């Protein structure tokens, strides 16, 4: 019965997939799945709690962005979003898709030179989404279009970040690859690894152009200029 | 000094400051007469504050119990939103005209410090922390009438809006560690080897890229997938049996895994938290919009692996 710990994975996957239907929060599915996997994998309850505790504490960096929220939040109450929309409304050629795509390219560039920032928090929420929304002017748009613009802005950050990050020779991903491969007897240089990451970064940039051009079409309907 | 600006230990200062913010959020929640879920929300902020302030010194089992408590608290919907000092659309429009680009100062200071630190070779997260503190002080110059209480209330409002999604990323990291210790990776790898006819080059490449993506979708983390799938499929089958170039195939396997990251709610900090930050109605809309691009790039990986690694 070596495969028993997989039941925990099943719980997590089912919980996430059916959770919104039956109103089960992802935190509960994850908690349950983790405990089931751990217990079936031969860990004691105390060991499981220790693993959860240690791992949560060392991953507080993931929510370090809490420190910037008050300073940004107060400017939002004084019109940060309105100012962003005002600035972008001056650009006649701007559309939600073009803004998102240009941001993807900028994000690819900065991550490729090794600058890793929480783009979703630092750029997408305060800058990119308001710019993308502002590009449609002050006209009313449907809630579905609103959601679409938000999703397009957030996706641009992920596309840019993921597919260009390993171009930087000291990227965390490359250090991990180097370490794992060394353990298994392959000595690889970071330069050779970073070179291998270039084609996908370029492909993502090219695909992004077409992708966002297609996504943009829905916003052109009904426009008379 | 250099050590101070590069070491992750320095982040403890910011964790303590965050903890103090969170305690103040708890206090504001307690004073909030119209709060939907007062007690649960206070428990949430206080325990999270304890984990931030004392996390480094707490025994792991105690932290573990505290994490489980807030997960249950938030997971059962015991946390909620309150009433904040909000501003009207007219007020924001008026202030926008008065302040103009000064409104961009905090965000530019915070991002700017993070980038500056990265360029110099210091820890960019420390730059982000200092930038945030400078931005807080600078607020005093152009919005002098706002008290610290108002500023922190703005923080509480945004943090309440994120809600349970806030603790999901570190919680998932903990799940990954548990799966790893329970041996889940080895089981999945052995299944993939049994399913695909890997003596054929195409299926070998397919199994490696597929294994990376599927394992990343389940774990929410391509880094965790890499060690397991590379040791079970990448090295014995793709490199040793078929003679792929190790550096090229390994890097491409990693980004094939990232395609999986775009598809999974398990990668909460990329796919779920941004939706919460943007106050989206549908939590899965970002994944939906990423799906086509992720699949196209994944398929392209098969081709690039075949051309470049052999």
Coordinates of C-alpha atoms in Angstrom, one line a residue:
Chain A
X1 CA 0.0 0.0 0.0
X2 CA 2.8 2.4 -0.9
X3 CA 0.5 4.7 -2.7
X4 CA -1.7 5.6 0.3
X5 CA -0.2 9.1 0.8
X6 CA -1.6 10.0 -2.6
X7 CA -5.1 10.1 -1.0
X8 CA -4.1 13.4 0.6
X9 CA -3.4 14.8 -2.9
X10 CA -6.8 13.5 -4.0
X11 CA -8.5 15.4 -1.1
X12 CA -6.7 18.6 -2.0
X13 CA -7.5 18.4 -5.7
X14 CA -11.1 17.4 -5.1
X15 CA -11.5 20.1 -2.4
X16 CA -10.1 22.8 -4.8
X17 CA -12.1 21.6 -7.8
X18 CA -15.5 21.2 -6.0
X19 CA -14.9 23.7 -3.2
X20 CA -16.7 26.6 -4.7
X21 CA -19.7 24.5 -5.5
X22 CA -20.1 23.1 -2.0
X23 CA -18.7 26.2 -0.2
X24 CA -15.5 24.5 1.1
X25 CA -12.7 27.0 1.6
X26 CA -9.3 26.0 0.0
X27 CA -7.7 26.4 3.4
X28 CA -9.8 23.5 4.8
X29 CA -9.0 21.2 1.8
X30 CA -5.3 21.9 2.1
X31 CA -5.3 21.4 5.9
X32 CA -7.2 18.1 5.6
X33 CA -5.1 16.8 2.6
X34 CA -1.9 17.7 4.3
X35 CA -2.8 15.8 7.5
X36 CA -4.1 12.8 5.6
X37 CA -0.9 12.6 3.4
X38 CA 1.3 13.1 6.5
X39 CA -0.4 10.4 8.6
X40 CA -0.6 7.8 5.8
X41 CA 3.1 8.6 5.0
X42 CA 4.0 7.6 8.6
X43 CA 4.3 11.0 10.3
X44 CA 3.0 11.7 13.7
X45 CA 0.6 14.6 14.5
X46 CA 3.4 16.4 16.3
X47 CA 5.7 16.0 13.3
X48 CA 3.0 17.3 11.0
X49 CA 2.4 20.4 13.2
X50 CA 6.2 21.0 13.3
X51 CA 6.5 20.8 9.5
X52 CA 3.5 23.2 9.1
X53 CA 4.9 25.6 11.7
X54 CA 8.5 25.7 10.4
X55 CA 7.4 26.0 6.8
X56 CA 4.9 28.8 7.5
X57 CA 7.5 30.8 9.5
X58 CA 10.2 30.6 6.9
X59 CA 7.7 31.6 4.2
X60 CA 6.6 34.8 5.8
X61 CA 8.4 36.6 2.9
X62 CA 5.5 35.6 0.8
X63 CA 3.3 38.0 2.7
X64 CA 5.9 40.7 3.4
X65 CA 3.9 42.9 1.1
X66 CA 1.6 43.6 4.1
X67 CA 4.1 46.3 5.0
X68 CA 3.4 48.4 2.0
X69 CA -0.4 48.2 2.1
X70 CA -1.1 51.2 4.5
X71 CA 1.1 53.7 2.5
X72 CA -0.6 52.7 -0.8
X73 CA -4.0 52.3 0.7
X74 CA -4.1 55.9 1.9
X75 CA -3.1 57.3 -1.5
X76 CA -6.0 55.2 -3.0
X77 CA -8.4 57.1 -0.7
X78 CA -7.0 60.3 -2.1
X79 CA -7.4 59.4 -5.7
X80 CA -4.4 57.2 -6.8
X81 CA -6.5 55.1 -9.1
X82 CA -8.2 58.2 -10.5
X83 CA -4.8 59.8 -11.2
X84 CA -3.6 56.7 -13.0
X85 CA -6.7 56.7 -15.2
X86 CA -6.3 60.4 -15.8
X87 CA -2.7 59.9 -17.0
X88 CA -3.5 57.1 -19.3
X89 CA -6.6 58.7 -20.8
X90 CA -4.2 61.1 -22.5
X91 CA -2.7 58.3 -24.6
X92 CA -5.1 57.9 -27.5
X93 CA -3.7 54.6 -28.8
X94 CA -4.0 52.9 -25.4
X95 CA -6.2 49.8 -25.1
X96 CA -6.5 47.3 -22.2
X97 CA -4.7 44.6 -24.3
X98 CA -1.9 46.9 -25.4
X99 CA -1.2 48.1 -21.9
X100 CA -1.1 44.6 -20.6
X101 CA 1.2 43.5 -23.4
X102 CA 3.6 46.3 -22.9
X103 CA 3.7 45.6 -19.2
X104 CA 4.5 41.9 -20.0
X105 CA 7.5 43.0 -22.1
X106 CA 8.7 45.4 -19.3
X107 CA 8.2 42.7 -16.7
X108 CA 10.2 40.2 -18.9
X109 CA 13.0 42.8 -19.2
X110 CA 13.3 43.6 -15.5
X111 CA 13.1 40.0 -14.4
X112 CA 15.7 39.0 -17.0
X113 CA 18.2 41.5 -15.4
X114 CA 17.6 39.9 -12.1
X115 CA 15.2 42.3 -10.5
X116 CA 12.6 40.2 -8.7
X117 CA 9.7 42.2 -7.2
X118 CA 6.2 41.4 -6.2
X119 CA 4.8 42.7 -9.5
X120 CA 1.2 41.8 -8.8
X121 CA 1.3 44.0 -5.7
X122 CA 3.7 46.7 -6.7
X123 CA 2.6 47.2 -10.3
X124 CA -0.6 45.4 -11.4
X125 CA -3.0 46.5 -8.6
X126 CA -1.9 50.2 -8.3
X127 CA -0.6 50.9 -11.9
X128 CA -1.4 48.5 -14.7
X129 CA -5.0 47.7 -13.9
X130 CA -6.0 51.4 -13.5
X131 CA -4.2 52.2 -16.7
X132 CA -5.8 49.4 -18.6
X133 CA -9.2 50.4 -17.2
X134 CA -8.5 54.1 -17.9
X135 CA -7.7 53.4 -21.5
X136 CA -11.4 52.9 -22.1
X137 CA -12.2 56.4 -20.7
X138 CA -14.9 57.1 -18.2
X139 CA -17.6 55.1 -20.1
X140 CA -19.6 52.5 -18.2
X141 CA -18.5 48.9 -18.9
X142 CA -20.1 45.6 -18.0
X143 CA -18.9 43.7 -14.9
X144 CA -17.7 40.9 -17.1
X145 CA -15.5 43.4 -19.1
X146 CA -14.2 44.8 -15.8
X147 CA -13.2 41.3 -14.7
X148 CA -11.6 40.6 -18.0
X149 CA -9.4 43.7 -17.8
X150 CA -8.3 42.7 -14.2
X151 CA -7.5 39.1 -15.3
X152 CA -5.6 40.4 -18.4
X153 CA -3.5 42.7 -16.2
X154 CA -2.7 40.0 -13.7
X155 CA -1.9 37.4 -16.3
X156 CA 0.6 39.8 -18.0
X157 CA 2.7 39.9 -14.8
X158 CA 2.8 36.1 -14.6
X159 CA 3.6 35.6 -18.3
X160 CA 6.5 38.1 -18.1
X161 CA 7.8 36.9 -14.8
X162 CA 7.7 33.2 -15.4
X163 CA 9.1 32.8 -18.9
X164 CA 12.0 35.3 -18.6
X165 CA 13.2 34.9 -15.1
X166 CA 15.7 32.1 -15.9
X167 CA 17.5 34.3 -18.4
X168 CA 19.1 36.0 -15.4
X169 CA 22.2 33.9 -14.5
X170 CA 21.7 33.9 -10.8
X171 CA 17.9 33.2 -10.9
X172 CA 16.6 31.1 -8.0
X173 CA 15.3 28.5 -10.5
X174 CA 18.8 28.1 -12.1
X175 CA 20.5 27.8 -8.7
X176 CA 18.0 25.0 -7.9
X177 CA 18.6 23.2 -11.2
X178 CA 22.3 23.5 -10.7
X179 CA 22.1 22.1 -7.2
X180 CA 19.8 19.2 -8.1
X181 CA 21.8 18.2 -11.2
X182 CA 25.1 18.3 -9.2
X183 CA 23.6 15.9 -6.6
X184 CA 23.0 13.5 -9.5
X185 CA 26.5 13.9 -11.0
X186 CA 26.0 16.6 -13.7
X187 CA 28.2 19.7 -13.2
X188 CA 26.5 22.5 -15.2
X189 CA 27.5 26.2 -15.5
X190 CA 25.0 28.9 -14.8
X191 CA 25.9 30.6 -18.1
X192 CA 24.9 27.5 -20.1
X193 CA 21.7 27.2 -18.1
X194 CA 20.8 30.9 -18.6
X195 CA 21.5 30.6 -22.4
X196 CA 19.0 27.7 -22.6
X197 CA 16.3 29.9 -21.1
X198 CA 16.4 32.6 -23.9
X199 CA 14.3 30.9 -26.6
X200 CA 11.2 30.5 -24.3
X201 CA 11.5 34.1 -23.2
X202 CA 11.4 35.3 -26.8
X203 CA 8.6 32.8 -27.7
X204 CA 6.5 34.1 -24.7
X205 CA 7.0 37.7 -25.9
X206 CA 5.9 36.9 -29.5
X207 CA 2.9 34.8 -28.4
X208 CA 1.9 37.5 -25.9
X209 CA 1.6 40.0 -28.8
X210 CA -1.0 37.9 -30.7
X211 CA -2.7 36.8 -27.5
X212 CA -3.4 40.3 -26.2
X213 CA -4.4 41.5 -29.7
X214 CA -7.0 38.8 -29.8
X215 CA -8.2 39.5 -26.2
X216 CA -8.5 43.2 -27.1
X217 CA -11.1 42.6 -29.8
X218 CA -14.0 42.5 -27.4
X219 CA -13.4 46.1 -26.2
X220 CA -13.5 47.5 -29.8
X221 CA -17.1 46.5 -30.3
X222 CA -19.6 49.4 -30.3
X223 CA -16.9 52.0 -30.5
X224 CA -17.5 54.9 -33.0
X225 CA -14.4 56.9 -33.5
Chain B
X1 CA 26.5 47.0 7.3
X2 CA 26.6 45.0 4.0
X3 CA 25.5 42.0 5.8
X4 CA 22.6 43.9 7.3
X5 CA 21.4 45.0 3.9
X6 CA 21.6 41.5 2.3
X7 CA 20.7 39.1 5.1
X8 CA 17.2 37.6 5.4
X9 CA 17.5 38.1 9.1
X10 CA 17.1 41.8 8.6
X11 CA 13.6 41.0 7.4
X12 CA 12.7 40.2 11.0
X13 CA 12.5 44.0 11.7
X14 CA 9.9 44.3 9.0
X15 CA 8.0 41.2 10.3
X16 CA 7.8 42.8 13.7
X17 CA 6.5 46.1 12.2
X18 CA 3.9 44.1 10.2
X19 CA 3.0 42.3 13.4
X20 CA 2.4 45.7 15.1
X21 CA 0.2 46.9 12.2
X22 CA -1.8 43.7 12.5
X23 CA -2.3 44.2 16.2
X24 CA -3.6 47.6 15.4
X25 CA -6.0 46.1 12.8
X26 CA -7.3 43.9 15.6
X27 CA -7.8 46.9 17.8
X28 CA -9.6 48.8 15.1
X29 CA -11.8 45.7 14.4
X30 CA -12.6 45.6 18.1
X31 CA -13.8 49.2 18.0
X32 CA -15.7 48.6 14.8
X33 CA -19.4 48.5 15.7
X34 CA -20.6 47.4 12.3
X35 CA -18.2 44.6 11.8
X36 CA -19.7 41.4 10.3
X37 CA -17.5 38.9 12.0
X38 CA -15.8 40.6 14.9
X39 CA -14.4 37.9 17.1
X40 CA -13.1 35.6 14.3
X41 CA -11.4 38.6 12.6
X42 CA -9.7 39.7 15.8
X43 CA -8.5 36.1 16.4
X44 CA -7.1 36.0 12.9
X45 CA -5.2 39.3 13.1
X46 CA -3.9 38.7 16.6
X47 CA -2.6 35.2 15.9
X48 CA -1.1 36.3 12.6
X49 CA 0.6 39.1 14.5
X50 CA 2.1 36.6 17.0
X51 CA 3.4 34.5 14.1
X52 CA 5.0 37.6 12.6
X53 CA 6.5 39.1 15.7
X54 CA 7.6 36.0 17.6
X55 CA 7.8 33.5 14.7
X56 CA 11.5 33.2 14.9
X57 CA 11.6 32.2 18.5
X58 CA 8.4 30.1 18.8
X59 CA 8.9 26.3 18.9
X60 CA 7.8 24.9 15.5
X61 CA 5.0 22.8 17.0
X62 CA 3.5 26.0 18.7
X63 CA 3.7 27.9 15.3
X64 CA 2.1 24.8 13.7
X65 CA -0.9 24.9 16.1
X66 CA -1.3 28.6 15.6
X67 CA -1.3 28.2 11.8
X68 CA -3.9 25.5 12.0
X69 CA -6.1 27.7 14.2
X70 CA -6.1 30.6 11.8
X71 CA -6.6 28.2 8.8
X72 CA -9.7 26.8 10.5
X73 CA -10.9 30.3 11.6
X74 CA -10.5 31.8 8.1
X75 CA -11.5 28.5 6.3
X76 CA -14.8 28.3 8.1
X77 CA -15.7 31.9 7.1
X78 CA -15.3 33.4 10.6
X79 CA -13.5 36.4 9.3
X80 CA -15.1 39.3 7.4
X81 CA -15.3 43.0 6.5
X82 CA -16.1 46.0 8.6
X83 CA -16.8 49.7 8.2
X84 CA -13.9 51.9 7.2
X85 CA -13.3 55.6 6.9
X86 CA -14.0 55.5 3.2
X87 CA -13.9 58.5 0.8
X88 CA -16.4 59.5 -1.8
X89 CA -15.8 59.5 -5.6
X90 CA -16.2 63.3 -5.5
X91 CA -13.6 63.7 -2.8
X92 CA -11.1 61.5 -4.6
X93 CA -11.6 63.4 -7.8
X94 CA -11.0 66.7 -6.0
X95 CA -7.9 65.4 -4.3
X96 CA -6.6 64.0 -7.5
X97 CA -6.7 67.5 -9.1
X98 CA -5.0 69.0 -6.1
X99 CA -2.2 66.4 -5.6
X100 CA -1.7 65.2 -9.2
X101 CA 1.4 63.1 -9.6
X102 CA 2.3 63.4 -6.0
X103 CA 0.0 60.5 -5.5
X104 CA 2.5 58.3 -7.3
X105 CA 5.3 59.1 -4.8
X106 CA 4.7 56.1 -2.4
X107 CA 4.5 53.5 -5.1
X108 CA 7.6 54.9 -6.9
X109 CA 9.5 55.0 -3.6
X110 CA 8.6 51.4 -2.7
X111 CA 9.3 49.9 -6.2
X112 CA 12.3 52.2 -6.7
X113 CA 14.0 51.1 -3.4
X114 CA 13.4 47.4 -4.3
X115 CA 14.9 47.8 -7.7
X116 CA 17.8 50.0 -6.4
X117 CA 18.6 47.3 -3.8
X118 CA 18.5 44.6 -6.4
X119 CA 20.9 46.5 -8.7
X120 CA 23.4 47.1 -6.0
X121 CA 23.2 43.5 -5.0
X122 CA 21.5 43.9 -1.7
X123 CA 18.3 42.1 -0.7
X124 CA 15.4 43.7 -2.7
X125 CA 12.9 42.6 0.0
X126 CA 14.8 44.8 2.5
X127 CA 14.6 47.7 -0.1
X128 CA 10.9 47.1 -0.3
X129 CA 10.6 47.2 3.5
X130 CA 12.6 50.4 3.9
X131 CA 10.7 51.9 0.9
X132 CA 7.4 51.2 2.6
X133 CA 8.5 52.9 5.8
X134 CA 9.8 56.0 3.9
X135 CA 6.5 56.1 2.0
X136 CA 4.6 56.0 5.2
X137 CA 6.6 59.0 6.5
X138 CA 6.3 60.9 3.2
X139 CA 2.5 60.6 3.4
X140 CA 2.7 63.2 6.2
X141 CA 3.9 65.9 3.7
X142 CA 1.0 65.9 1.3
X143 CA -1.8 64.5 3.4
X144 CA -0.8 66.0 6.8
X145 CA -4.4 65.9 8.1
X146 CA -4.6 62.1 8.0
X147 CA -3.8 60.6 11.3
X148 CA -1.8 57.4 11.6
X149 CA -5.1 55.8 12.6
X150 CA -6.6 56.7 9.2
X151 CA -3.6 55.5 7.4
X152 CA -3.6 52.1 9.2
X153 CA -7.4 51.9 8.6
X154 CA -6.7 52.1 4.9
X155 CA -4.3 49.2 5.4
X156 CA -6.9 47.3 7.3
X157 CA -9.5 47.8 4.6
X158 CA -7.2 46.4 1.9
X159 CA -6.1 43.5 4.1
X160 CA -9.6 42.6 5.1
X161 CA -10.4 42.5 1.3
X162 CA -7.7 40.0 0.8
X163 CA -8.9 37.9 3.7
X164 CA -8.2 34.2 3.8
X165 CA -6.2 34.4 0.6
X166 CA -3.5 36.2 2.6
X167 CA -2.3 33.1 4.4
X168 CA -2.9 30.6 1.6
X169 CA 0.6 30.9 0.0
X170 CA 2.7 30.1 3.1
X171 CA 0.1 27.5 4.0
X172 CA 0.6 25.8 0.6
X173 CA 4.4 25.9 1.1
X174 CA 3.8 23.9 4.3
X175 CA 1.6 21.5 2.3
X176 CA 4.4 21.0 -0.2
X177 CA 6.8 20.2 2.6
X178 CA 4.3 17.6 4.0
X179 CA 3.8 16.0 0.6
X180 CA 7.5 15.8 0.2
X181 CA 8.0 14.1 3.6
X182 CA 5.2 11.7 2.9
X183 CA 6.8 10.5 -0.4
X184 CA 4.0 11.7 -2.7
X185 CA 6.5 12.7 -5.5
X186 CA 8.0 9.2 -5.9
X187 CA 4.6 7.6 -6.2
X188 CA 3.5 10.0 -9.0
X189 CA 6.8 9.6 -10.9
X190 CA 6.5 5.8 -10.9
X191 CA 3.0 6.1 -12.3
X192 CA 4.1 8.3 -15.2
X193 CA 6.9 5.9 -16.1
X194 CA 4.4 3.1 -16.2
X195 CA 1.9 5.0 -18.4
X196 CA 4.1 6.3 -21.2
X197 CA 6.1 4.2 -23.7
X198 CA 9.3 6.1 -22.9
X199 CA 11.7 4.1 -25.1
X200 CA 10.3 6.3 -27.9
X201 CA 12.0 9.7 -27.9
X202 CA 8.8 11.7 -28.4
X203 CA 7.1 10.0 -25.5
X204 CA 10.2 10.4 -23.3
X205 CA 10.1 14.2 -23.9
X206 CA 6.4 14.2 -23.5
X207 CA 6.5 12.3 -20.2
X208 CA 9.2 14.7 -18.8
X209 CA 7.3 17.9 -19.8
X210 CA 4.0 16.4 -18.8
X211 CA 5.3 15.2 -15.5
X212 CA 6.7 18.6 -14.7
X213 CA 3.4 20.4 -15.6
X214 CA 1.0 17.9 -13.8
X215 CA 3.2 17.7 -10.7
X216 CA 3.4 21.5 -10.6
X217 CA -0.4 21.8 -11.0
X218 CA -0.9 19.5 -8.0
X219 CA 1.9 21.0 -5.8
X220 CA 1.5 24.6 -7.0
X221 CA 5.3 24.8 -7.2
X222 CA 7.6 23.9 -10.1
X223 CA 10.7 23.9 -7.9
X224 CA 9.3 21.0 -5.8
X225 CA 8.4 19.2 -9.0
X226 CA 11.8 19.6 -10.6
X227 CA 13.8 17.5 -8.2
X228 CA 11.3 14.6 -8.2
X229 CA 10.5 14.5 -11.9
X230 CA 14.1 15.1 -13.0
X231 CA 15.5 12.3 -10.8
X232 CA 12.8 9.8 -11.9
X233 CA 12.3 10.7 -15.6
X234 CA 14.6 13.5 -16.8
X235 CA 18.0 11.8 -16.0
X236 CA 17.4 8.1 -16.4
X237 CA 15.2 8.3 -19.5
X238 CA 15.6 11.6 -21.4
X239 CA 19.3 12.2 -20.7
X240 CA 20.8 8.7 -20.2
X241 CA 18.6 6.7 -22.5
X242 CA 18.1 9.3 -25.3
X243 CA 21.2 11.5 -24.9
X244 CA 19.7 14.9 -24.3
X245 CA 21.9 17.9 -23.4
X246 CA 21.5 18.1 -19.6
X247 CA 21.6 21.9 -19.3
X248 CA 19.2 22.6 -22.1
X249 CA 16.6 19.9 -21.2
X250 CA 16.7 20.8 -17.5
X251 CA 16.0 24.5 -18.0
X252 CA 13.2 23.7 -20.5
X253 CA 11.7 21.2 -18.1
X254 CA 11.6 23.9 -15.5
X255 CA 9.6 26.4 -17.7
X256 CA 7.4 23.5 -18.8
X257 CA 6.6 23.3 -15.1
X258 CA 5.8 27.0 -15.0
X259 CA 3.1 26.4 -17.6
X260 CA 1.5 24.2 -15.0
X261 CA 1.9 27.0 -12.5
X262 CA -0.3 29.2 -14.7
X263 CA -3.1 26.6 -14.5
X264 CA -3.4 25.9 -10.8
X265 CA -5.2 27.5 -7.9
X266 CA -2.5 25.9 -5.8
X267 CA -0.1 28.6 -7.0
X268 CA -2.2 31.0 -4.9
X269 CA 0.3 33.9 -4.7
X270 CA 0.3 34.1 -8.6
X271 CA -3.3 33.1 -9.5
X272 CA -5.5 33.7 -6.5
X273 CA -4.0 36.5 -4.3
X274 CA -3.8 38.9 -7.3
X275 CA -7.5 38.3 -8.0
X276 CA -8.2 39.1 -4.3
X277 CA -6.0 42.2 -4.5
X278 CA -8.0 43.4 -7.5
X279 CA -11.3 42.6 -5.7
X280 CA -12.4 40.2 -8.5
X281 CA -15.7 38.4 -8.2
X282 CA -14.5 35.2 -9.9
X283 CA -11.4 33.8 -8.1
X284 CA -10.6 31.6 -11.1
X285 CA -10.8 34.2 -13.9
X286 CA -7.0 34.8 -14.0
X287 CA -6.4 31.0 -14.5
X288 CA -9.1 30.9 -17.2
X289 CA -7.4 33.7 -19.1
X290 CA -4.0 32.2 -18.7
X291 CA -5.0 28.7 -19.8
X292 CA -4.8 29.0 -23.6
X293 CA -1.4 30.7 -23.5
X294 CA -0.1 28.2 -21.0
X295 CA -1.1 25.2 -23.1
X296 CA 0.3 26.8 -26.3
X297 CA 3.6 27.5 -24.6
X298 CA 3.7 24.0 -23.1
X299 CA 3.2 22.4 -26.6
X300 CA 5.9 24.7 -27.9
X301 CA 8.2 23.3 -25.2
X302 CA 8.0 19.8 -26.8
X303 CA 9.2 21.3 -30.1
X304 CA 12.0 23.4 -28.5
X305 CA 13.2 20.5 -26.4
X306 CA 13.4 18.3 -29.5
X307 CA 15.2 20.9 -31.6
X308 CA 17.6 22.3 -29.0
X309 CA 18.5 19.4 -26.7
X310 CA 19.4 16.7 -29.3

